[in-house]
mmCIF file of C-alpha atoms and ligand atoms in Angstrom:
data_model
loop_
_atom_site.group_PDB
_atom_site.id
_atom_site.type_symbol
_atom_site.label_atom_id
_atom_site.label_comp_id
_atom_site.label_asym_id
_atom_site.label_seq_id
_atom_site.Cartn_x
_atom_site.Cartn_y
_atom_site.Cartn_z
ATOM 1 C CA MET A 54 -0.129 -0.116 0.209
ATOM 2 C CA ALA A 55 3.068 2.160 0.245
ATOM 3 C CA ASP A 56 4.133 2.463 -2.636
ATOM 4 C CA LYS A 57 -0.139 2.677 -4.392
ATOM 5 C CA LYS A 58 0.329 6.048 -1.703
ATOM 6 C CA LYS A 59 4.203 7.113 -3.755
ATOM 7 C CA MET A 60 2.385 7.046 -7.245
ATOM 8 C CA SER A 61 2.505 10.276 -9.728
ATOM 9 C CA VAL A 62 0.193 11.675 -10.649
ATOM 10 C CA ALA A 63 2.718 10.699 -14.744
ATOM 11 C CA GLU A 64 1.860 6.872 -13.199
ATOM 12 C CA ILE A 65 -1.425 7.021 -12.437
ATOM 13 C CA LEU A 66 -2.195 9.248 -15.906
ATOM 14 C CA ALA A 67 -0.424 6.282 -17.104
ATOM 15 C CA ALA A 68 -2.038 3.283 -16.033
ATOM 16 C CA ALA A 69 -5.196 5.634 -16.420
ATOM 17 C CA ARG A 70 -5.412 5.726 -20.090
ATOM 18 C CA ALA A 71 -3.316 2.250 -20.418
ATOM 19 C CA ALA A 72 -6.585 1.114 -19.154
ATOM 20 C CA ASP A 73 -8.771 3.603 -21.464
ATOM 21 C CA GLY A 74 -7.205 1.296 -24.289
ATOM 22 C CA LYS A 75 -7.606 -1.600 -22.676
ATOM 23 C CA GLY A 76 -11.513 -1.081 -22.241
ATOM 24 C CA GLU A 77 -12.744 -3.645 -19.114
ATOM 25 C CA GLN A 78 -9.891 -4.728 -19.376
ATOM 26 C CA ALA A 79 -7.670 -2.074 -17.894
ATOM 27 C CA PRO A 80 -8.591 -2.639 -14.038
ATOM 28 C CA ALA A 81 -6.967 -5.650 -14.120
ATOM 29 C CA ALA A 82 -3.636 -5.265 -16.495
ATOM 30 C CA SER A 83 -3.371 -2.625 -14.034
ATOM 31 C CA PRO A 84 -2.910 -5.395 -10.786
ATOM 32 C CA SER A 85 -2.176 -1.848 -8.326
ATOM 33 C CA ALA A 86 -4.544 -0.198 -9.488
ATOM 34 C CA ALA A 87 -6.537 -2.513 -8.899
ATOM 35 C CA ASP A 88 -6.415 -3.594 -5.597
ATOM 36 C CA SER A 89 -6.275 0.190 -4.610
ATOM 37 C CA GLU A 90 -8.615 0.924 -2.257
ATOM 38 C CA VAL A 91 -8.961 4.078 -4.539
ATOM 39 C CA ALA A 92 -10.539 2.603 -7.722
ATOM 40 C CA PRO A 93 -13.179 -0.060 -6.996
ATOM 41 C CA PRO A 94 -14.552 -2.499 -9.572
ATOM 42 C CA PRO A 95 -17.851 -0.662 -9.714
ATOM 43 C CA THR A 96 -16.763 2.259 -10.594
ATOM 44 C CA PRO A 97 -14.963 2.427 -14.152
ATOM 45 C CA LYS A 98 -17.319 1.323 -16.297
ATOM 46 C CA PRO A 99 -18.010 5.077 -16.261
ATOM 47 C CA ALA A 100 -15.267 6.592 -15.835
ATOM 48 C CA ALA A 101 -13.624 3.916 -18.961
ATOM 49 C CA LYS A 102 -17.126 5.958 -21.099
ATOM 50 C CA ALA A 103 -16.323 8.836 -20.075
ATOM 51 C CA ALA A 104 -12.791 8.177 -21.068
ATOM 52 C CA ALA A 105 -12.975 7.171 -25.006
ATOM 53 C CA PRO A 106 -14.451 10.342 -25.578
ATOM 54 C CA ALA A 107 -11.685 12.613 -24.254
ATOM 55 C CA ALA A 108 -9.171 10.428 -25.442
ATOM 56 C CA ALA A 109 -10.976 11.724 -28.615
ATOM 57 C CA GLY A 110 -11.792 14.980 -28.319
ATOM 58 C CA GLY A 111 -9.041 15.814 -26.137
ATOM 59 C CA ARG A 112 -11.929 15.773 -23.175
ATOM 60 C CA PRO A 113 -9.961 14.677 -19.866
ATOM 61 C CA SER A 114 -11.089 10.955 -19.041
ATOM 62 C CA VAL A 115 -12.907 10.266 -16.186
ATOM 63 C CA ALA A 116 -10.040 8.607 -14.467
ATOM 64 C CA ASP A 117 -7.388 10.762 -15.199
ATOM 65 C CA ILE A 118 -9.934 13.916 -13.026
ATOM 66 C CA LEU A 119 -10.839 10.730 -10.414
ATOM 67 C CA ALA A 120 -7.169 10.205 -10.167
ATOM 68 C CA ALA A 121 -5.995 13.464 -10.745
ATOM 69 C CA ALA A 122 -7.741 14.608 -7.372
ATOM 70 C CA ARG A 123 -6.727 11.731 -5.303
ATOM 71 C CA ALA A 124 -3.632 12.706 -5.915
ATOM 72 C CA ASN A 125 -4.278 15.796 -4.728
ATOM 73 C CA LYS A 126 -6.642 14.701 -2.157
ATOM 74 C CA GLY A 127 -3.992 12.549 -0.642
ATOM 75 C CA ALA A 128 -1.316 15.645 -1.091
ATOM 76 C CA ALA A 129 -3.804 17.422 1.209
ATOM 77 C CA ALA A 130 -5.109 15.175 3.150
ATOM 78 C CA ALA A 131 -1.150 15.361 4.513
ATOM 79 C CA GLU A 132 -1.573 18.925 4.937
ATOM 80 C CA VAL A 133 -4.284 19.859 6.838
ATOM 81 C CA GLU A 134 -3.985 15.506 8.847
ATOM 82 C CA PRO A 135 -0.713 14.183 7.887
ATOM 83 C CA LYS A 136 -2.011 11.955 11.058
ATOM 84 C CA SER A 137 -4.279 10.096 8.889
ATOM 85 C CA ALA A 138 -2.906 9.604 5.837
ATOM 86 C CA ALA A 139 -5.121 6.681 4.799
ATOM 87 C CA PRO A 140 -8.015 7.475 2.374
ATOM 88 C CA LYS A 141 -10.999 6.596 3.895
ATOM 89 C CA PRO A 142 -12.827 5.055 0.872
ATOM 90 C CA ALA A 143 -16.113 6.874 1.081
ATOM 91 C CA ALA A 144 -14.793 10.060 0.691
ATOM 92 C CA ALA A 145 -12.486 9.551 -2.126
ATOM 93 C CA VAL A 146 -15.921 8.718 -4.058
ATOM 94 C CA LYS A 147 -17.980 11.417 -3.233
ATOM 95 C CA PRO A 148 -15.630 14.035 -4.686
ATOM 96 C CA ALA A 149 -14.856 12.066 -7.853
ATOM 97 C CA ALA A 150 -18.896 12.180 -9.029
ATOM 98 C CA ALA A 151 -18.721 16.132 -9.091
ATOM 99 C CA PRO A 152 -15.065 16.875 -10.859
ATOM 100 C CA ALA A 153 -16.284 14.306 -12.884
ATOM 101 C CA LYS A 154 -20.460 16.594 -14.074
ATOM 102 C CA VAL A 155 -17.544 18.753 -14.720
ATOM 103 C CA ALA A 156 -15.547 17.659 -15.682
ATOM 104 C CA ALA A 157 -18.121 16.362 -18.380
ATOM 105 C CA LYS A 158 -19.077 19.226 -20.108
ATOM 106 C CA PRO A 159 -16.303 20.653 -23.536
ATOM 107 C CA GLY A 160 -13.418 22.827 -23.953
ATOM 108 C CA PRO A 161 -9.926 22.501 -21.753
ATOM 109 C CA SER A 162 -6.820 21.501 -23.421
ATOM 110 C CA GLU A 163 -4.276 19.177 -21.922
ATOM 111 C CA ALA A 164 -2.969 22.619 -19.998
ATOM 112 C CA GLY A 165 -6.154 24.303 -19.146
ATOM 113 C CA ARG A 166 -7.569 21.126 -18.034
ATOM 114 C CA LYS A 167 -4.753 20.359 -15.458
ATOM 115 C CA GLY A 168 -4.976 24.824 -14.819
ATOM 116 C CA VAL A 169 -8.982 22.494 -13.696
ATOM 117 C CA GLU A 170 -7.486 19.817 -12.424
ATOM 118 C CA ARG A 171 -5.087 22.263 -9.746
ATOM 119 C CA ASP A 172 -7.924 24.445 -9.267
ATOM 120 C CA THR A 173 -9.963 21.940 -8.491
ATOM 121 C CA ALA A 174 -7.207 20.644 -6.532
ATOM 122 C CA SER A 175 -6.841 23.656 -4.630
ATOM 123 C CA ILE A 176 -10.582 24.097 -3.915
ATOM 124 C CA LEU A 177 -11.068 21.106 -2.533
ATOM 125 C CA ALA A 178 -8.102 21.524 -0.368
ATOM 126 C CA ALA A 179 -8.825 25.170 0.856
ATOM 127 C CA ALA A 180 -12.217 24.141 1.165
ATOM 128 C CA ARG A 181 -10.831 21.202 3.841
ATOM 129 C CA ALA A 182 -8.640 23.547 4.835
ATOM 130 C CA ALA A 183 -10.897 25.994 5.842
ATOM 131 C CA ALA A 184 -14.047 23.347 6.602
ATOM 132 C CA LYS A 185 -14.375 23.112 10.961
ATOM 133 C CA PRO A 186 -15.086 20.059 12.040
ATOM 134 C CA GLY A 187 -17.867 20.119 14.401
ATOM 135 C CA PRO A 188 -17.378 18.431 17.216
ATOM 136 C CA VAL A 189 -16.365 13.846 17.318
ATOM 137 C CA SER A 190 -17.611 13.459 20.887
ATOM 138 C CA LYS A 191 -19.737 15.023 23.951
ATOM 139 C CA ALA A 192 -16.726 15.792 25.849
ATOM 140 C CA GLU A 193 -15.034 17.086 22.737
ATOM 141 C CA ALA A 194 -18.924 19.407 22.560
ATOM 142 C CA PRO A 195 -18.148 22.888 23.639
ATOM 143 C CA SER A 196 -19.808 23.098 27.081
ATOM 144 C CA ARG A 197 -23.436 25.119 26.828
ATOM 145 C CA PRO A 198 -23.651 27.645 29.357
ATOM 146 C CA VAL A 199 -25.671 26.936 32.765
ATOM 147 C CA ALA A 200 -29.240 28.717 32.412
ATOM 148 C CA LYS A 201 -29.592 30.139 36.003
ATOM 149 C CA PRO A 202 -32.603 29.395 37.894
ATOM 150 C CA LYS A 203 -35.293 32.240 37.373
ATOM 151 C CA PRO A 204 -35.859 34.353 40.711
ATOM 152 C CA ALA A 205 -39.352 33.244 42.025
ATOM 153 C CA ALA A 206 -42.714 35.354 41.521
ATOM 154 C CA GLU A 207 -42.919 34.883 45.502
ATOM 155 C CA LYS A 208 -38.900 36.319 46.199
ATOM 156 C CA VAL A 209 -39.416 39.382 43.642
ATOM 157 C CA VAL A 210 -42.686 40.002 44.629
ATOM 158 C CA ALA A 211 -40.914 39.928 48.457
ATOM 159 C CA ALA A 212 -38.113 41.827 46.732
ATOM 160 C CA ARG A 213 -39.884 45.013 45.653
ATOM 161 C CA PRO A 214 -40.204 47.740 47.762
ATOM 162 C CA VAL A 215 -42.951 48.508 50.122
ATOM 163 C CA PRO A 216 -44.454 51.622 48.828
ATOM 164 C CA PRO A 217 -44.598 53.913 52.561
ATOM 165 C CA ARG A 218 -47.919 53.810 54.249
ATOM 166 C CA PRO A 219 -49.324 57.144 53.933
ATOM 167 C CA ALA A 220 -50.103 59.504 57.018
ATOM 168 C CA ARG A 221 -53.841 59.142 58.557
ATOM 169 C CA PRO A 222 -54.884 62.627 58.478
ATOM 170 C CA ALA A 223 -55.680 63.891 61.620
ATOM 171 C CA GLN A 224 -59.492 64.450 63.047
ATOM 172 C CA PRO A 225 -60.804 67.165 63.043
ATOM 173 C CA ALA A 226 -62.000 68.198 67.235
ATOM 174 C CA LYS A 227 -65.786 68.754 66.219
ATOM 175 C CA ALA A 228 -65.693 65.230 64.475
ATOM 176 C CA LYS A 229 -62.991 63.412 67.427
ATOM 177 C CA ALA A 230 -66.075 65.486 70.210
ATOM 178 C CA ASP A 231 -68.816 63.460 67.772
ATOM 179 C CA ASP A 232 -66.947 59.972 68.386
ATOM 180 C CA GLU A 233 -66.952 60.158 72.482
ATOM 181 C CA ASP A 234 -70.917 61.297 72.458
ATOM 182 C CA ARG A 235 -71.214 58.963 69.989
ATOM 183 C CA ARG A 236 -68.164 55.954 71.806
ATOM 184 C CA GLY A 237 -70.654 57.554 75.238
ATOM 185 C CA PHE A 238 -74.180 57.286 73.536
ATOM 186 C CA LEU A 239 -73.437 53.433 72.939
ATOM 187 C CA GLN A 240 -71.662 52.996 76.790
ATOM 188 C CA ILE A 241 -75.048 54.299 78.520
ATOM 189 C CA ALA A 242 -76.960 52.378 75.848
ATOM 190 C CA THR A 243 -75.227 48.643 76.448
ATOM 191 C CA GLY A 244 -76.009 49.585 80.441
ATOM 192 C CA SER A 245 -79.372 51.325 80.040
ATOM 193 C CA PHE A 246 -80.283 47.520 78.500
ATOM 194 C CA LEU A 247 -78.297 45.651 80.551
ATOM 195 C CA ALA A 248 -80.085 47.156 84.000
ATOM 196 C CA MET A 249 -83.489 46.656 82.045
ATOM 197 C CA GLY A 250 -82.676 43.396 81.701
ATOM 198 C CA PHE A 251 -81.475 43.322 85.213
ATOM 199 C CA THR A 252 -83.936 44.919 85.747
ATOM 200 C CA ALA A 253 -86.825 42.925 84.341
ATOM 201 C CA LEU A 254 -85.271 39.285 86.122
ATOM 202 C CA SER A 255 -85.544 41.162 89.423
ATOM 203 C CA ILE A 256 -88.868 41.447 88.980
ATOM 204 C CA THR A 257 -90.113 38.395 87.541
ATOM 205 C CA GLY A 258 -87.802 36.862 90.404
ATOM 206 C CA GLY A 259 -89.910 38.961 92.809
ATOM 207 C CA LEU A 260 -93.029 38.135 91.709
ATOM 208 C CA PHE A 261 -92.671 34.418 92.051
ATOM 209 C CA SER A 262 -91.082 34.342 95.970
ATOM 210 C CA LEU A 263 -94.239 36.182 96.396
ATOM 211 C CA GLY A 264 -96.218 34.436 94.379
ATOM 212 C CA LEU A 265 -94.418 30.601 96.765
ATOM 213 C CA ALA A 266 -95.423 32.690 99.786
ATOM 214 C CA ARG A 267 -98.847 33.279 99.107
ATOM 215 C CA PHE A 268 -98.687 29.912 98.488
ATOM 216 C CA PHE A 269 -97.849 29.426 101.973
ATOM 217 C CA PHE A 270 -100.461 31.250 103.735
ATOM 218 C CA PRO A 271 -103.924 29.892 102.304
ATOM 219 C CA ASN A 272 -106.652 32.762 102.234
ATOM 220 C CA VAL A 273 -109.104 33.552 104.985
ATOM 221 C CA LEU A 274 -112.064 34.226 105.004
ATOM 222 C CA ALA A 275 -112.031 37.925 107.731
ATOM 223 C CA GLU A 276 -116.318 37.493 108.139
ATOM 224 C CA PRO A 277 -117.644 40.008 111.514
ATOM 225 C CA PRO A 278 -118.100 38.669 114.837
ATOM 226 C CA SER A 279 -121.287 36.163 114.547
ATOM 227 C CA ARG A 280 -122.472 37.985 117.823
ATOM 228 C CA PHE A 281 -122.752 40.995 117.962
ATOM 229 C CA LYS A 282 -124.906 44.512 120.289
ATOM 230 C CA VAL A 283 -127.669 46.223 118.001
ATOM 231 C CA GLY A 284 -128.033 48.778 120.948
ATOM 232 C CA PHE A 285 -130.683 49.316 123.574
ATOM 233 C CA ARG A 286 -134.116 48.065 122.355
ATOM 234 C CA GLU A 287 -135.414 51.162 123.606
ATOM 235 C CA GLY A 288 -134.182 52.127 119.861
ATOM 236 C CA PHE A 289 -136.006 49.660 118.388
ATOM 237 C CA PRO A 290 -139.592 51.181 118.280
ATOM 238 C CA SER A 291 -142.958 49.040 118.051
ATOM 239 C CA GLY A 292 -143.382 48.374 113.546
ATOM 240 C CA LYS A 293 -140.108 49.343 112.682
ATOM 241 C CA VAL A 294 -137.746 47.591 110.736
ATOM 242 C CA GLU A 295 -134.540 48.403 111.236
ATOM 243 C CA THR A 296 -131.758 48.190 108.110
ATOM 244 C CA LYS A 297 -128.598 50.038 108.731
ATOM 245 C CA PHE A 298 -127.437 46.413 109.679
ATOM 246 C CA VAL A 299 -127.464 44.787 106.447
ATOM 247 C CA ALA A 300 -124.613 45.741 104.773
ATOM 248 C CA GLN A 301 -122.548 45.052 107.768
ATOM 249 C CA TYR A 302 -124.045 41.960 109.617
ATOM 250 C CA GLY A 303 -126.421 40.723 106.653
ATOM 251 C CA VAL A 304 -129.787 41.508 109.645
ATOM 252 C CA TRP A 305 -133.029 42.673 110.178
ATOM 253 C CA VAL A 306 -133.406 43.961 112.758
ATOM 254 C CA VAL A 307 -138.027 43.821 113.475
ATOM 255 C CA ASN A 308 -140.173 45.713 116.181
ATOM 256 C CA GLY A 309 -142.634 43.859 115.003
ATOM 257 C CA ASP A 310 -146.651 41.117 115.992
ATOM 258 C CA PHE A 311 -146.365 37.547 115.896
ATOM 259 C CA GLN A 312 -149.325 35.560 116.733
ATOM 260 C CA GLY A 313 -150.513 38.460 118.778
ATOM 261 C CA GLU A 314 -147.377 39.189 120.969
ATOM 262 C CA GLN A 315 -145.456 42.062 120.681
ATOM 263 C CA GLN A 316 -141.497 40.989 119.816
ATOM 264 C CA ILE A 317 -138.138 41.829 118.726
ATOM 265 C CA TYR A 318 -136.335 39.363 116.569
ATOM 266 C CA ALA A 319 -133.387 39.252 113.391
ATOM 267 C CA LEU A 320 -134.178 37.758 110.110
ATOM 268 C CA LYS A 321 -131.542 37.237 107.850
ATOM 269 C CA THR A 322 -131.418 38.835 104.675
ATOM 270 C CA VAL A 323 -131.503 36.041 102.854
ATOM 271 C CA CYS A 324 -134.182 35.094 100.466
ATOM 272 C CA THR A 325 -135.409 31.048 100.828
ATOM 273 C CA HIS A 326 -135.597 30.142 96.820
ATOM 274 C CA LEU A 327 -132.252 30.544 95.812
ATOM 275 C CA GLY A 328 -131.151 32.787 98.151
ATOM 276 C CA CYS A 329 -131.464 36.381 96.928
ATOM 277 C CA THR A 330 -131.594 39.655 98.968
ATOM 278 C CA PRO A 331 -134.476 41.006 99.205
ATOM 279 C CA SER A 332 -135.711 44.632 100.092
ATOM 280 C CA TRP A 333 -137.883 46.237 102.517
ATOM 281 C CA LEU A 334 -140.765 47.910 101.020
ATOM 282 C CA GLU A 335 -141.951 50.480 103.472
ATOM 283 C CA ALA A 336 -144.103 51.838 101.398
ATOM 284 C CA GLU A 337 -145.471 47.888 101.117
ATOM 285 C CA GLN A 338 -144.238 47.190 104.313
ATOM 286 C CA LYS A 339 -142.957 43.813 102.807
ATOM 287 C CA PHE A 340 -140.112 42.070 101.915
ATOM 288 C CA LYS A 341 -139.415 41.736 97.885
ATOM 289 C CA CYS A 342 -137.197 39.441 96.625
ATOM 290 C CA PRO A 343 -135.650 41.350 93.362
ATOM 291 C CA CYS A 344 -134.732 37.995 92.241
ATOM 292 C CA HIS A 345 -138.222 36.227 91.260
ATOM 293 C CA GLY A 346 -140.423 38.565 93.415
ATOM 294 C CA SER A 347 -141.136 36.736 96.301
ATOM 295 C CA GLY A 348 -142.498 38.749 98.994
ATOM 296 C CA PHE A 349 -142.568 38.369 102.363
ATOM 297 C CA TYR A 350 -144.754 39.338 104.695
ATOM 298 C CA LYS A 351 -142.746 41.830 108.120
ATOM 299 C CA ASP A 352 -142.697 39.352 110.288
ATOM 300 C CA GLY A 353 -140.382 36.893 107.305
ATOM 301 C CA VAL A 354 -143.836 34.119 106.171
ATOM 302 C CA ASN A 355 -143.565 34.335 103.352
ATOM 303 C CA PHE A 356 -146.526 34.967 100.538
ATOM 304 C CA GLU A 357 -145.913 35.713 97.169
ATOM 305 C CA GLY A 358 -143.609 34.391 94.620
ATOM 306 C CA PRO A 359 -141.667 30.908 93.989
ATOM 307 C CA ALA A 360 -139.962 31.358 97.885
ATOM 308 C CA PRO A 361 -140.830 27.634 100.096
ATOM 309 C CA ARG A 362 -140.714 29.199 103.320
ATOM 310 C CA PRO A 363 -140.136 31.792 105.539
ATOM 311 C CA LEU A 364 -136.958 33.415 106.817
ATOM 312 C CA GLU A 365 -135.183 32.572 109.190
ATOM 313 C CA ARG A 366 -134.271 33.923 112.336
ATOM 314 C CA TYR A 367 -131.069 34.561 114.492
ATOM 315 C CA ALA A 368 -131.080 33.749 118.351
ATOM 316 C CA ILE A 369 -131.272 37.844 119.603
ATOM 317 C CA ARG A 370 -130.444 37.998 123.993
ATOM 318 C CA ILE A 371 -130.141 40.880 125.770
ATOM 319 C CA ALA A 372 -126.237 41.085 126.919
ATOM 320 C CA ASP A 373 -125.588 41.947 130.123
ATOM 321 C CA ASP A 374 -125.142 45.379 129.203
ATOM 322 C CA GLY A 375 -128.881 46.089 128.328
ATOM 323 C CA GLN A 376 -128.214 46.507 124.664
ATOM 324 C CA LEU A 377 -129.672 44.374 122.559
ATOM 325 C CA GLU A 378 -126.862 41.496 121.053
ATOM 326 C CA VAL A 379 -127.643 38.599 117.612
ATOM 327 C CA ASP A 380 -125.914 35.676 118.079
ATOM 328 C CA LYS A 381 -125.744 34.729 114.016
ATOM 329 C CA SER A 382 -124.778 31.185 114.941
ATOM 330 C CA ARG A 383 -127.572 29.723 115.342
ATOM 331 C CA THR A 384 -130.525 29.563 113.406
ATOM 332 C CA PHE A 385 -134.593 29.392 113.867
ATOM 333 C CA GLN A 386 -136.804 28.493 111.160
ATOM 334 C CA GLU A 387 -140.366 29.219 111.016
ATOM 335 C CA GLU A 388 -142.000 26.176 109.217
ATOM 336 C CA LEU A 389 -139.836 23.612 111.492
ATOM 337 C CA GLY A 390 -142.558 25.434 114.955
ATOM 338 C CA GLN A 391 -138.220 27.120 116.481
ATOM 339 C CA TRP A 392 -139.381 31.168 116.551
ATOM 340 C CA ALA A 393 -141.103 29.620 119.349
ATOM 341 C CA ASP A 394 -138.090 29.028 120.888
ATOM 342 C CA PRO A 395 -137.427 32.154 123.197
ATOM 343 C CA ALA A 396 -134.160 32.611 122.196
ATOM 344 C CA SER A 397 -135.334 33.189 118.845
ATOM 345 C CA TYR A 398 -137.049 36.939 119.984
ATOM 346 C CA VAL A 399 -136.852 39.340 122.715
ATOM 347 C CA THR A 400 -140.570 39.941 124.514
ATOM 348 C CA VAL A 401 -140.571 43.739 124.609
HETATM 349 FE FE1 FES B 22 -135.598 35.337 96.346
HETATM 350 FE FE2 FES B 22 -135.694 33.744 94.260
HETATM 351 S S1 FES B 22 -134.015 33.735 94.981
HETATM 352 S S2 FES B 22 -137.361 34.996 95.432
#
């Protein structure tokens, strides 16, 4: 391989022309060209077809162009990349295709063709030299700048300067006084409500206590004494009905005649029909009940109306002091013959 790489351009051209002359046999006749990695077996077909018109018309053949390009590539690679002396097969094939198209155009002479070759080689060399190799590994790749984490929105907000709070305007004196009055009114109103509540509670408690105490003291009917004095007998003239004791004691004191005997007796002011209080009618000389119209004589005997029986008498006597004393604890009924009892009357 070292011998193949050291072949000059002239030798390569000669080998190519020899191959053109032999057609398809050219790669086999030149073992160096056949073994070379630069000219693989599939590619010689188009090269041979292009080389035939070049030999006839003076145009450079495809093989020439390829050979020249490979030679220049080798030289350029030696200049640019001395370490990688061995050309890669793929890189050798690709650049050869473009010049083939260019070389297919008619034109140049041998010198011009060499100029073109030189230009092409120089252009390729310059392009390869100027080409910036890309990163071949992750380690060789330039490190990306690490993006700084953005500060959180809260931090930004917290870092924001807080504007100073505006000063509260001074309260005018009148407004201040009104405010104090309002507060005083509220305090008084609140106190009043509390006082009213406690007062109502106290009143309720007091009334409850009174009711409880009243429960322990039952009703007592305050009645007048059953025995009372009505005065001296001279104070009751004959045929007189005294009504001044009706309201207080419920008693008529009568000085009248009963069965031919003048007596002073005390009549009970209760109608024997249903208990109403009759009235003494001086003009008619009778007791008249307002409820149902019962009528009683002066001696108490019923004579009209629904009353079934005469009025009742209370016990009466002359007390130690000479006054007439009525005892309401004892009653006497005429229908029972009790009026004949001397305790039911006082003889005048
Ligand atoms: Fe006196 Fe009926 S109550 S008549």
